[in-house]
Coordinates of C-alpha atoms and ligand atoms in Angstrom, one line a residue:
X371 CA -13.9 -79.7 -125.9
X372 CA -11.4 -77.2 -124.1
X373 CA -10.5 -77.6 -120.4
X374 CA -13.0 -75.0 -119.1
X375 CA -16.0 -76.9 -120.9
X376 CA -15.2 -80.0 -119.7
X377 CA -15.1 -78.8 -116.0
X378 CA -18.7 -77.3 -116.8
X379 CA -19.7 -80.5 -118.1
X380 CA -18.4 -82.0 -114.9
X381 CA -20.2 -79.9 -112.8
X382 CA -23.3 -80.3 -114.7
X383 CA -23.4 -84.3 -114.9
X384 CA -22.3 -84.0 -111.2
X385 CA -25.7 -82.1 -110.8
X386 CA -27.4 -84.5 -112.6
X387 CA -26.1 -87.2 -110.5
X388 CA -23.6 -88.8 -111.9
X389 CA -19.8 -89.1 -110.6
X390 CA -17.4 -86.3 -112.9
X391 CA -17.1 -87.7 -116.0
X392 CA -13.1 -88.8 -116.3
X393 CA -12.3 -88.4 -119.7
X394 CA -10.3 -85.2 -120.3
X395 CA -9.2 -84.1 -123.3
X396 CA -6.6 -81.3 -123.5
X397 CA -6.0 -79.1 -126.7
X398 CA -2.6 -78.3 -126.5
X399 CA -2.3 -74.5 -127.1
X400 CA -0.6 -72.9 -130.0
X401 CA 0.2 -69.5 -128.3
X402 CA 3.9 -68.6 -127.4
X403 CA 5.4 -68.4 -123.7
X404 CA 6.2 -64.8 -122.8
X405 CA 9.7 -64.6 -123.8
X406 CA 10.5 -63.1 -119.9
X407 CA 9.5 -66.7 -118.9
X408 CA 12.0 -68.8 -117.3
X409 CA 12.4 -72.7 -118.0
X410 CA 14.5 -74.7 -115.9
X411 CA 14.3 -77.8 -114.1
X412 CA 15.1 -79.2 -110.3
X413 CA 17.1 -81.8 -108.1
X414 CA 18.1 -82.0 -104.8
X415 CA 20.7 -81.8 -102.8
X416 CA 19.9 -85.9 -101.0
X417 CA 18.7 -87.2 -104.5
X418 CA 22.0 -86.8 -106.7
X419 CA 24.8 -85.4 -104.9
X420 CA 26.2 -88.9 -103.3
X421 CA 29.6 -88.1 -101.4
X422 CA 27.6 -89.0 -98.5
X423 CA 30.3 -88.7 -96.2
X424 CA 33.1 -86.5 -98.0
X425 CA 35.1 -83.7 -97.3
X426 CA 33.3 -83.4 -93.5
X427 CA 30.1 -83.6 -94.7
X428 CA 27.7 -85.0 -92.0
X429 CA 25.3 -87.8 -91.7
X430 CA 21.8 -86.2 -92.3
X431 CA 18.4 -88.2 -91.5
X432 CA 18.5 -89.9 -95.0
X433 CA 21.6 -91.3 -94.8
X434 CA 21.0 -92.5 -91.0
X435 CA 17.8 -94.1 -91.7
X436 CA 18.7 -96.1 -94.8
X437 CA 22.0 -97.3 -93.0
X438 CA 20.3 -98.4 -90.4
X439 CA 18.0 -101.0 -91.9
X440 CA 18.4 -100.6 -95.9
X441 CA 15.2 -102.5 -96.1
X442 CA 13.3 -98.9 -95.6
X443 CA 13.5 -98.4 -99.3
X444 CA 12.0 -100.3 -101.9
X445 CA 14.9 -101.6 -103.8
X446 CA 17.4 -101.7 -100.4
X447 CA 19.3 -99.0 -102.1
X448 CA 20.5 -95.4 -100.2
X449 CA 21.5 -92.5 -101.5
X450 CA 25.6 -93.0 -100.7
X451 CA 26.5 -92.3 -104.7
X452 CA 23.3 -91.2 -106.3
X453 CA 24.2 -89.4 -109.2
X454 CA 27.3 -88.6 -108.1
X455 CA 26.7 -85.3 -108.5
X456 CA 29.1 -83.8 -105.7
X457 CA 31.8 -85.0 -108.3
X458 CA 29.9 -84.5 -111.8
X459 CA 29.1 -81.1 -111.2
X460 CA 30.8 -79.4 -114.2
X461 CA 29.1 -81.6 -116.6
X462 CA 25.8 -81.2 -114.8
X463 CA 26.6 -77.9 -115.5
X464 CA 27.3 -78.5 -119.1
X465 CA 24.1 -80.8 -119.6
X466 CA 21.9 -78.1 -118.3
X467 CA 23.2 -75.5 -120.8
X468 CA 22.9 -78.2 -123.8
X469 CA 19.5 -78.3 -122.8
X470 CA 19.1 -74.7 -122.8
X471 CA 17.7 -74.0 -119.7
X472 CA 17.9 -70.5 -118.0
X473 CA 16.9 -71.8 -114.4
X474 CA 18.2 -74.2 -112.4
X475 CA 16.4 -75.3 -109.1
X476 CA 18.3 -76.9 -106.6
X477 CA 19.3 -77.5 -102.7
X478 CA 22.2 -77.3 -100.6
X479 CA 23.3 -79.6 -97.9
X480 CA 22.7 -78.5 -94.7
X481 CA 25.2 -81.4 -93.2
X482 CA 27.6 -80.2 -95.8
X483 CA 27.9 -76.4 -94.3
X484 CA 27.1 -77.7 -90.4
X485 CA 27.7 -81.3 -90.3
X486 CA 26.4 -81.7 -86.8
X487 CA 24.0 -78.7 -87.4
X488 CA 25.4 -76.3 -85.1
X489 CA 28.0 -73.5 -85.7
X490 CA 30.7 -75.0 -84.3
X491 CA 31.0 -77.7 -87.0
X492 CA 31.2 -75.3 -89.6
X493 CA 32.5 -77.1 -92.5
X494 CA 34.8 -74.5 -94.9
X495 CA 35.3 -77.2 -98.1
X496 CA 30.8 -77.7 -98.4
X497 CA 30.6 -73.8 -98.4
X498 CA 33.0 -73.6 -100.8
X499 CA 31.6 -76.5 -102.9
X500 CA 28.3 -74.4 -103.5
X501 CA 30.4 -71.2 -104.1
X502 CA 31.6 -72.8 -107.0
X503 CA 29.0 -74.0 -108.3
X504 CA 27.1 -71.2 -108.3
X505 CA 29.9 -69.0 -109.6
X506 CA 29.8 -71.6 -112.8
X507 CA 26.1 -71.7 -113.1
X508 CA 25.7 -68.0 -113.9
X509 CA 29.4 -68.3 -116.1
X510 CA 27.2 -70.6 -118.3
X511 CA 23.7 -68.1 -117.8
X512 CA 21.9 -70.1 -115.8
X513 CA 19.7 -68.5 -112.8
X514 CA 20.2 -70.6 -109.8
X515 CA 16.9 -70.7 -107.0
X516 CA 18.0 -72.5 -104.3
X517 CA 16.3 -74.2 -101.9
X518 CA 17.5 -74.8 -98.2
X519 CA 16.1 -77.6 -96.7
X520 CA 14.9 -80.5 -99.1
X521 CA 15.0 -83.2 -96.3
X522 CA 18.7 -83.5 -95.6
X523 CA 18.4 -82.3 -91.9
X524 CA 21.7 -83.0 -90.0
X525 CA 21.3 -86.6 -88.0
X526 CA 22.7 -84.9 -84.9
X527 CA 19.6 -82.3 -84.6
X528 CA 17.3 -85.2 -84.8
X529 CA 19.1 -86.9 -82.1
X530 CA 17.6 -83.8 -80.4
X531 CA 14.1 -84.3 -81.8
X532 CA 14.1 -82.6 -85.2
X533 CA 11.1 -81.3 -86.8
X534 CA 9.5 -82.2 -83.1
X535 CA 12.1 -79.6 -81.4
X536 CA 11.2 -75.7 -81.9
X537 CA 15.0 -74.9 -81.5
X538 CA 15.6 -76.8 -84.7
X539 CA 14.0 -73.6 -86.1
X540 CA 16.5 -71.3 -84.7
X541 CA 19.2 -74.2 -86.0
X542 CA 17.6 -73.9 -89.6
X543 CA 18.1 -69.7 -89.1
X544 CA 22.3 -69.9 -88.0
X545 CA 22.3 -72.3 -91.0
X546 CA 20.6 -69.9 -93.3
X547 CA 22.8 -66.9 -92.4
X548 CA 25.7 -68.9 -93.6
X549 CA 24.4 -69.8 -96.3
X550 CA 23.1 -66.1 -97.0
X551 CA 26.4 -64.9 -95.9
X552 CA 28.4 -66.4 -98.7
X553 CA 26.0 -67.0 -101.8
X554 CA 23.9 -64.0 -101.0
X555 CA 25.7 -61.8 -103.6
X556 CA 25.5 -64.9 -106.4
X557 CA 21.8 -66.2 -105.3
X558 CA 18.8 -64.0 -105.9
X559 CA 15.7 -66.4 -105.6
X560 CA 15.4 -68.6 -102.5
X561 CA 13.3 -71.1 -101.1
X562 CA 13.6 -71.8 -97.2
X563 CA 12.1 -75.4 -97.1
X564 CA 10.8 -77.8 -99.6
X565 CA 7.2 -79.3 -98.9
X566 CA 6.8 -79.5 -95.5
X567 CA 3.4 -81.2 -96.1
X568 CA 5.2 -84.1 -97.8
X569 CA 7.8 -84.4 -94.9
X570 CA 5.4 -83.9 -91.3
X571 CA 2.9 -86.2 -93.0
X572 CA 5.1 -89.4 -94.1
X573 CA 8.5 -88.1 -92.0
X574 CA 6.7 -87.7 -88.6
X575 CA 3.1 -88.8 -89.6
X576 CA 2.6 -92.2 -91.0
X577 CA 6.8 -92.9 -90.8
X578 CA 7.5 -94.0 -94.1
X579 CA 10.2 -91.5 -95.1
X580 CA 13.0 -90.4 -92.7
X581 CA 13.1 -89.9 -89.4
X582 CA 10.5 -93.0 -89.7
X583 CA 8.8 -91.3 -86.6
X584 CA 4.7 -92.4 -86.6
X585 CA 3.0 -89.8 -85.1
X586 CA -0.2 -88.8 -86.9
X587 CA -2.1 -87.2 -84.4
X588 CA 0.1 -85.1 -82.7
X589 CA 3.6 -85.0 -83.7
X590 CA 2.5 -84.4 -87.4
X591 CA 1.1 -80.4 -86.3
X592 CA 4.4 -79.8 -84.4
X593 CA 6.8 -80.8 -87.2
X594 CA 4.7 -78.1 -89.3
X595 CA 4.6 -75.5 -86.5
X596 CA 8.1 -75.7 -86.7
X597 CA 9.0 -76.3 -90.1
X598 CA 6.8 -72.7 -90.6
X599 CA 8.9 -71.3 -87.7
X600 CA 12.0 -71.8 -89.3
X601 CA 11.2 -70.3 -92.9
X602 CA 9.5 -67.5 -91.1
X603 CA 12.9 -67.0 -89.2
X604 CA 14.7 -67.6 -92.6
X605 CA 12.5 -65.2 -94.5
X606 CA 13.3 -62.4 -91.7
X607 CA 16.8 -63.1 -91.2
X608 CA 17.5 -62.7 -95.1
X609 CA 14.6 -59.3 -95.0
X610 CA 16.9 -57.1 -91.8
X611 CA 20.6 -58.5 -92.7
X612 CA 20.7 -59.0 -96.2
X613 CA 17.9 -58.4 -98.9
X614 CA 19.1 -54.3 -99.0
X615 CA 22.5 -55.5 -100.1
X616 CA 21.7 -58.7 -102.1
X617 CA 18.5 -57.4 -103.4
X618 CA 16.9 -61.5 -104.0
X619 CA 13.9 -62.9 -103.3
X620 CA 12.7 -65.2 -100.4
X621 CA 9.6 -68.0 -99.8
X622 CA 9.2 -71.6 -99.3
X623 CA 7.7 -74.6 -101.3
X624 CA 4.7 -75.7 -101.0
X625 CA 3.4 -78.9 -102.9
X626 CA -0.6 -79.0 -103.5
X627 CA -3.1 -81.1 -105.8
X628 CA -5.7 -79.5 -107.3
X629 CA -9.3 -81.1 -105.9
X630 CA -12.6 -80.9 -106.9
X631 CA -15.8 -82.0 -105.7
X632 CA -17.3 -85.4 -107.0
X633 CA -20.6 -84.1 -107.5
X634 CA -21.8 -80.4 -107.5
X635 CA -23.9 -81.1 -104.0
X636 CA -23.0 -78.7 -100.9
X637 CA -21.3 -81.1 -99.0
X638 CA -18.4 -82.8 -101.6
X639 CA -18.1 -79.0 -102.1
X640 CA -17.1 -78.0 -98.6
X641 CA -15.1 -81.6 -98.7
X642 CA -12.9 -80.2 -101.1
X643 CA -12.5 -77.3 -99.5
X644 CA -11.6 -79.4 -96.4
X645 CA -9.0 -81.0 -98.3
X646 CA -7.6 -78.1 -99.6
X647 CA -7.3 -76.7 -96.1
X648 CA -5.9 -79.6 -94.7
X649 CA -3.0 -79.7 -96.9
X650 CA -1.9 -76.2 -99.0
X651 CA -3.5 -74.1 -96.4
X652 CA -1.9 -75.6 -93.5
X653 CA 1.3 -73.8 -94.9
X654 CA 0.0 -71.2 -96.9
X655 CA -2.7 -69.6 -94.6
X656 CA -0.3 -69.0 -91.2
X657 CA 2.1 -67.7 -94.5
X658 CA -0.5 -65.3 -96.8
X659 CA -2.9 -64.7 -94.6
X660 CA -1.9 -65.4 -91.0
X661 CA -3.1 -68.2 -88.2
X662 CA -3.3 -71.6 -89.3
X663 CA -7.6 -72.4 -91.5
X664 CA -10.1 -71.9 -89.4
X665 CA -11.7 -75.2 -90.5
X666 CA -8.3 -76.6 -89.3
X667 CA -8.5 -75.3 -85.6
X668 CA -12.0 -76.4 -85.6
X669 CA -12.2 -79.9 -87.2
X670 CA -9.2 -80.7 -85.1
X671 CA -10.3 -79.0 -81.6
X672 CA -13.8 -81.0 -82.0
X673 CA -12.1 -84.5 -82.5
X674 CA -9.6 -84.0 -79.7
X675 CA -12.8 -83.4 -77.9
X676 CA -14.3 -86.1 -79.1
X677 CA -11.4 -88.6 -78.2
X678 CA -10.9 -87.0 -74.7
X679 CA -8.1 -85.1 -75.1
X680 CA -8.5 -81.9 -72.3
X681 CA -7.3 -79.7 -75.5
X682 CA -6.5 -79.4 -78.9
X683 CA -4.0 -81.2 -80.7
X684 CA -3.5 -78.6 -82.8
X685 CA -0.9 -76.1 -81.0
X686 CA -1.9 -72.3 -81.2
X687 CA 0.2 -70.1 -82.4
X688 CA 0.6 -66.6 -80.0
X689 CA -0.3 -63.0 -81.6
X690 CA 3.2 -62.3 -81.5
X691 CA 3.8 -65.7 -83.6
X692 CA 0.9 -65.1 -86.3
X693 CA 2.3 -61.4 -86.4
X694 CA 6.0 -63.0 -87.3
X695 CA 4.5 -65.9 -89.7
X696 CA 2.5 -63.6 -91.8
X697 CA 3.6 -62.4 -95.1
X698 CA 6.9 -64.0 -95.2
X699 CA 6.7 -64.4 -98.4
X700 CA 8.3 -62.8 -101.5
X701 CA 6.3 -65.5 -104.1
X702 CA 4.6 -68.4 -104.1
X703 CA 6.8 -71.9 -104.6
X704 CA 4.6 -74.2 -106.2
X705 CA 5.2 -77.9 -106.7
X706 CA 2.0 -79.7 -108.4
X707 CA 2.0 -83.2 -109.9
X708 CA -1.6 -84.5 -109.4
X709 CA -5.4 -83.6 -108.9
X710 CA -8.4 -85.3 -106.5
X711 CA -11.7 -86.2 -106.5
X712 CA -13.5 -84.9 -103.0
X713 CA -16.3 -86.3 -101.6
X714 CA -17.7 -85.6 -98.1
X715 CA -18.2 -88.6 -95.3
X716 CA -19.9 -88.7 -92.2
X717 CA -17.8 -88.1 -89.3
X718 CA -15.4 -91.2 -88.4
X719 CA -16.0 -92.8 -84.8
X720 CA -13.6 -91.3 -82.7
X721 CA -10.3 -93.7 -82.2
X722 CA -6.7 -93.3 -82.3
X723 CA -5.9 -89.5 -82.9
X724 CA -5.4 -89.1 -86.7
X725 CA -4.5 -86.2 -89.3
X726 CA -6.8 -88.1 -92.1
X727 CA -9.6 -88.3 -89.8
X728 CA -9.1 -85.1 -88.7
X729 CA -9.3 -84.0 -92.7
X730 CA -12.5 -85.7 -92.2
X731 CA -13.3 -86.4 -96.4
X732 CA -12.4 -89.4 -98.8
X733 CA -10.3 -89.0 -102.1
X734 CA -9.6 -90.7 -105.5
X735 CA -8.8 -90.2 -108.9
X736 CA -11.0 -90.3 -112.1
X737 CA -11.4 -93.3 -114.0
X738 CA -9.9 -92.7 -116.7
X739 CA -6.7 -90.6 -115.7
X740 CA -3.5 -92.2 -116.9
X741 CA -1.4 -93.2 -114.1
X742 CA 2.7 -92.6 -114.0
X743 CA 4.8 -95.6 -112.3
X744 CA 4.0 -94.1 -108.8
X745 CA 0.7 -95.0 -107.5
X746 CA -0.1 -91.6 -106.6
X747 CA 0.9 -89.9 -109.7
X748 CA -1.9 -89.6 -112.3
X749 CA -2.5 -87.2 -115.3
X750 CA -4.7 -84.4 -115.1
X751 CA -3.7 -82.0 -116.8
X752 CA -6.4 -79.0 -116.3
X753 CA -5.0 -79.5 -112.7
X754 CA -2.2 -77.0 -113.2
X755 CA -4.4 -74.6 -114.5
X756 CA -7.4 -74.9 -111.7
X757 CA -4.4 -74.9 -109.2
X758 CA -2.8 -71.6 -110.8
X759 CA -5.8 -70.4 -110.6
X760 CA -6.9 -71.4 -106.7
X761 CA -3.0 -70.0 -105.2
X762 CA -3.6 -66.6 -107.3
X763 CA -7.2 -66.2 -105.8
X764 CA -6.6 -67.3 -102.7
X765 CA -3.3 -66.5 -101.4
X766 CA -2.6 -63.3 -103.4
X767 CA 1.0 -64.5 -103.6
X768 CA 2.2 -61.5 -106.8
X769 CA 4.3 -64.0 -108.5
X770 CA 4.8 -67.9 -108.9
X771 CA 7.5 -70.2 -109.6
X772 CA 6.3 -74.0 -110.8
X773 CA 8.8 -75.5 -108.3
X774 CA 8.4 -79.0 -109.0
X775 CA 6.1 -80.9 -111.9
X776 CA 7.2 -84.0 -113.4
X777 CA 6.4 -87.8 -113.8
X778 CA 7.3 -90.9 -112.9
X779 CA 8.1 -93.6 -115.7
X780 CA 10.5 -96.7 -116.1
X781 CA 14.3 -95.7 -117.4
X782 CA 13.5 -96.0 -120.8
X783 CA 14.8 -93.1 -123.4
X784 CA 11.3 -93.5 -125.5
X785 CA 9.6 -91.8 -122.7
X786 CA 6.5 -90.4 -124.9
X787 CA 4.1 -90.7 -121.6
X788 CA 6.5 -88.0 -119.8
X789 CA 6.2 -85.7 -123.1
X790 CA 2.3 -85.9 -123.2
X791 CA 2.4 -85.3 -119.1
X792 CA 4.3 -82.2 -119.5
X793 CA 3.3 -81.0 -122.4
X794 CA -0.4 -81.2 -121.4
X795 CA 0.2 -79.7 -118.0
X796 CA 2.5 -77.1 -119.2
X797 CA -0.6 -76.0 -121.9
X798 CA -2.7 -75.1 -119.0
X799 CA 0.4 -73.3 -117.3
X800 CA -0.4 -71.0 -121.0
X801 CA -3.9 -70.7 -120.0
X802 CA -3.6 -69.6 -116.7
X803 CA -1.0 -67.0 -118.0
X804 CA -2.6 -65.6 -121.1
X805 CA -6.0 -66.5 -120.4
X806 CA -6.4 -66.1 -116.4
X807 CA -3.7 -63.4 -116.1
X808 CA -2.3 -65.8 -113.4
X809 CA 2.0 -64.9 -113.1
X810 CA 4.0 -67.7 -113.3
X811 CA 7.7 -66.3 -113.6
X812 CA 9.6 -69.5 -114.1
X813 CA 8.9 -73.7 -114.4
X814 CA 11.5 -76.1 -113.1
X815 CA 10.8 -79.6 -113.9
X816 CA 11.2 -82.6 -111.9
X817 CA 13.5 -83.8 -112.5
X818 CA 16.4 -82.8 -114.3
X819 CA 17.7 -86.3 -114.5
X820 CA 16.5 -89.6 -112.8
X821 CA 17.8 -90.0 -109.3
X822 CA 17.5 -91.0 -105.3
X823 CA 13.3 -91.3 -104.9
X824 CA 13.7 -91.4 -101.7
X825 CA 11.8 -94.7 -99.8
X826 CA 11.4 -95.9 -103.5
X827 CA 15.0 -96.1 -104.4
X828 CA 15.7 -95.9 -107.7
X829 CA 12.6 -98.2 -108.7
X830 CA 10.7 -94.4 -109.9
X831 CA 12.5 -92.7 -112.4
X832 CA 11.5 -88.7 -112.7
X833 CA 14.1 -87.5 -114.8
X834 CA 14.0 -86.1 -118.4
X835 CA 17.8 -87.5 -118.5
X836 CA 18.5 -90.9 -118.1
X837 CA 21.4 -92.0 -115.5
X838 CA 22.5 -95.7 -115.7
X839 CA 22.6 -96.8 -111.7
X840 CA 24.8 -99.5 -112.9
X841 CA 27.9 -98.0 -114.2
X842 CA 30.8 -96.3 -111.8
X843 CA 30.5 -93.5 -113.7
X844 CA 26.4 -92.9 -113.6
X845 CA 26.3 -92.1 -117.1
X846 CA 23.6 -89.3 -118.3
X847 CA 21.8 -89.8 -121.6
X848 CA 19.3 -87.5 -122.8
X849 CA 15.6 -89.0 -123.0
X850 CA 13.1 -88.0 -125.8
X851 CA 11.4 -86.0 -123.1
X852 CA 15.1 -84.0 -122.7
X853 CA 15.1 -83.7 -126.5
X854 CA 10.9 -82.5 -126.3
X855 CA 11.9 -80.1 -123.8
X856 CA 15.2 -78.4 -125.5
X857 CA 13.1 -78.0 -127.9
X858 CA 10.5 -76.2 -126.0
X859 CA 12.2 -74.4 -124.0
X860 CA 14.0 -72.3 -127.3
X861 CA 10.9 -72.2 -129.2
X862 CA 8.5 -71.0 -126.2
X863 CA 6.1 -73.3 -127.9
X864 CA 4.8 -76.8 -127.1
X865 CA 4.1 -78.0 -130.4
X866 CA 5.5 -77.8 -134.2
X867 CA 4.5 -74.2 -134.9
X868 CA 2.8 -71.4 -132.8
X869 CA 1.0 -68.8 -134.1
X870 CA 3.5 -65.8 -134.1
Ligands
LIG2232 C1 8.3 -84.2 -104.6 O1 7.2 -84.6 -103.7 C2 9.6 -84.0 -103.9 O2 9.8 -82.7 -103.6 C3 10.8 -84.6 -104.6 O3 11.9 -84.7 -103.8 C4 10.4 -86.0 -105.2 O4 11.5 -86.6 -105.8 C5 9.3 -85.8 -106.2 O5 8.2 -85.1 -105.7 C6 8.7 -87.1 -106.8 O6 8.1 -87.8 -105.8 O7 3.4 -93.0 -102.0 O8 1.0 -92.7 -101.7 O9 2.4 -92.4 -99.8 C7 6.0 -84.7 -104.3 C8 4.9 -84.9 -103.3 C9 4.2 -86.3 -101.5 C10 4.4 -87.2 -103.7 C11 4.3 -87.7 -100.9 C12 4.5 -88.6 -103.1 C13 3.8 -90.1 -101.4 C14 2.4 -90.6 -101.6 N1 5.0 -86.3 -102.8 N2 3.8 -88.7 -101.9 S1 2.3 -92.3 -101.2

């Protein structure tokens, strides 16, 4: 049974009452990648660089937090060394052209080019770092997309207030004209800032990733209203100063499960709708279409009514802002790991002021999904190609880059589950291509190696490389997921033979 039947089938069983049967199978397709497609995979700048503190480079939030009390990660373990990265760079370098790779995803710093965050800190040696580095990547062929902000915001602005402080927006814009400024003529695709979801929910929302702030009512809507502020001010400042000259490309990440209802009745349906609302359209509407969903404004209006509040949690964007939001977008970053189950629930009692209940539906997984070392990581692998197909229709985005897809798995080099992740999801990437005419330009996979996960330490391992935490000089080995995917990505084909 092919993807598409087995999505009728659950659609149909769902009619007939029954929960959507879990058992996917996934042919993996024979067919060739377009050989314009570009494979690559991703870090970031917090998860392998290290140096924490070298050549001027600033504390940013990560640092601070896990200093402060290392018992906010899972393993007591920061990201002071990482990889080590800062220092391994040329054989970073090197690894990524043995894998053969034409696209290399990664971020920059922003505590390494303004350590404090404003211009008078400006910090010559972490300009000239990336310089460098980009200057090798294209000696060895290797397209770099860069990303701006992945979560390293400079300490000193969030002694100001952070993501809760609309002038960390215009902080984010000086930064990005530096950056602009000197990698503009090396750097053609860009990304402004990486999953803002995943940071205003768990950064500002429920406080488990840095700045630890809890604030799931309220302070959650502002970190996006400004998180959007500042790629829209990115976006524009690249679009009047410097896209004529440097002739690249501009958007932001955005990381989304793909969700479907558990049974085929009106109300799971609109649930799912709900939840896609609640989470990709948040970003993507005030972005592609303009003004945050209206289910968003509503749902979130009538429960601040409910609980009292003399307005909406929610803030409004002006005309003037929706005008400015709107279409700053050159593509569509996509980062996509997982899929949901929707079902609809009766509205919760009002209480303390809450995104979730604001969402307003319940989630799970199916059955019989195969689930990564992360608890919220499972396999589903028509996912990619239901998503594809949901940010094409929807958001009418002209091209899109796979950002992020990847899974989690202990350090072992025999990593088959990682192979039968990617190599399911990255058949229905085919589909949507071939089949669904969706256009994916490019795929970078999380990760490149294993590294910094953040609260979880180094107790998830993404990476199709191996690094050994416990030697000085972080050794890389490849995996058999690394071998898979050199494989792959000089074939264009994920298995043995393809039909020519
Ligand atoms: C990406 O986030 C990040 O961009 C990347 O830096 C990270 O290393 C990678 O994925 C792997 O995690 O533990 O139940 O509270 C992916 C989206 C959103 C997934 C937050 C984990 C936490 C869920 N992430 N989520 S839970």
């Amino acid at each position: 049974m092919n993807a598409v039947l087995f999505i009728a089938f659950g659609l149909l069983s769902g009619a007939l009452g029954a929960s959507l049967p879990a058992k996917q199978q996934t042919q993996i397709t024979n067919k060739k990648f377009p050989s314009s497609f570009l494979w690559g995979t991703a870090t970031a700048s917090a998860q392998i660089e290290g140096a924490w503190n070298e050549d001027g480079k600033g504390e940013s939030i990560w640092d601070h937090w896990l200093h402060e009390d290392p018992s906010r990660s899972d393993d007591h373990k920061n990201a002071d060394v990482a990889c080590d990265s800062y220092h391994k760079w040329r054989e970073d370098i090197q690894l990524l052209k043995e894998l053969g790779v034409k696209l290399y995803r990664f971020s920059i710093a922003w505590p390494r080019i303004l350590p404090t965050g404003y211009l008078d800190s400006y910090n010559q040696a972490g300009v000239d770092y990336y310089v460098n580095f980009v200057k090798e990547l294209l000696a060895n062929d290797i397209t770099p997309l860069v990303t701006l902000y992945h979560w390293d915001l400079p300490q000193t602005l969030q002694e100001q207030g952070g993501w809760l402080n609309d002038s960390t927006a215009d902080r984010f814009g000086e930064y990005a004209r530096i950056v602009f400024q000197n990698l503009g003529p090396y750097v053609k695709l860009w990304t402004t800032v990486n999953e803002p979801h995943t940071t205003c929910t768990e950064g500002y929302g429920n406080g488990e990733m840095a700045p630890g702030i809890k604030m799931i009512g309220d302070g959650i809507y502002q970190c996006a209203r400004t998180q959007i502020l500042a790629h829209a001010i990115g976006y524009h400042i690249y679009h009047d100063e410097f896209a004529a000259t440097q002739g690249g490309k501009v958007s932001l990440v955005l990381d989304a499960t793909y969700n479907m209802p558990a049974t085929d009745s009106e109300d799971d349906k609109t649930a799912t709708e709900w939840e896609y609302e609640f989470n990709l359209g948040w970003f993507a509407h005030p972005i592609y279409i303009g003004n945050w969903p209206q289910i968003m404004i509503d749902r979130v209006a009538k429960r601040s009514a409910m609980e009292g509040l003399s307005g909406s949690r929610l803030p409004a964007w002006s005309d003037d802002e929706i005008e400015f939001v709107k279409g700053t977008f050159d593509f569509f970053g996509l980062n996509h790991y997982t899929s949901t189950i929707v079902s609809a629930i009766d509205e919760p009692a009002a209480g303390e002021p809450n995104f979730y209940l604001d969402t307003g539906v319940s989630t799970t997984h199916g059955d019989d999904w195969v689930n990564s070392t992360a608890s919220w990581l499972w396999s589903y692998p028509y996912g990619m190609r239901g998503l594809l197909n949901y940010v094409w229709k929807n958001y009418n985005p002209g091209e899109i880059y796979v950002t992020e897809n990847g899974w989690s798995s202990d350090p072992t080099l025999n990593d088959q589950t990682r192979i039968d992740y990617l190599q399911g999801y990255l058949s229905n990437m085919l589909d949507a291509i071939l089949e669904d005419g969706v256009n994916v330009a490019g795929y970078t996979t999380w990760s490149f190696m294993d590294n910094f996960e953040w609260a979880k330490g180094y107790t998830q391992r993404y990476g199709i490389i191996n690094v050994d935490f416990d030697s000085d000089n972080r050794t890389r080995t490849f995996k058999d997921s690394a071998k898979w995917y050199q494989r792959t990505v000089s074939t264009y084909c994920l298995v043995e033979q393809c039909e020519e």
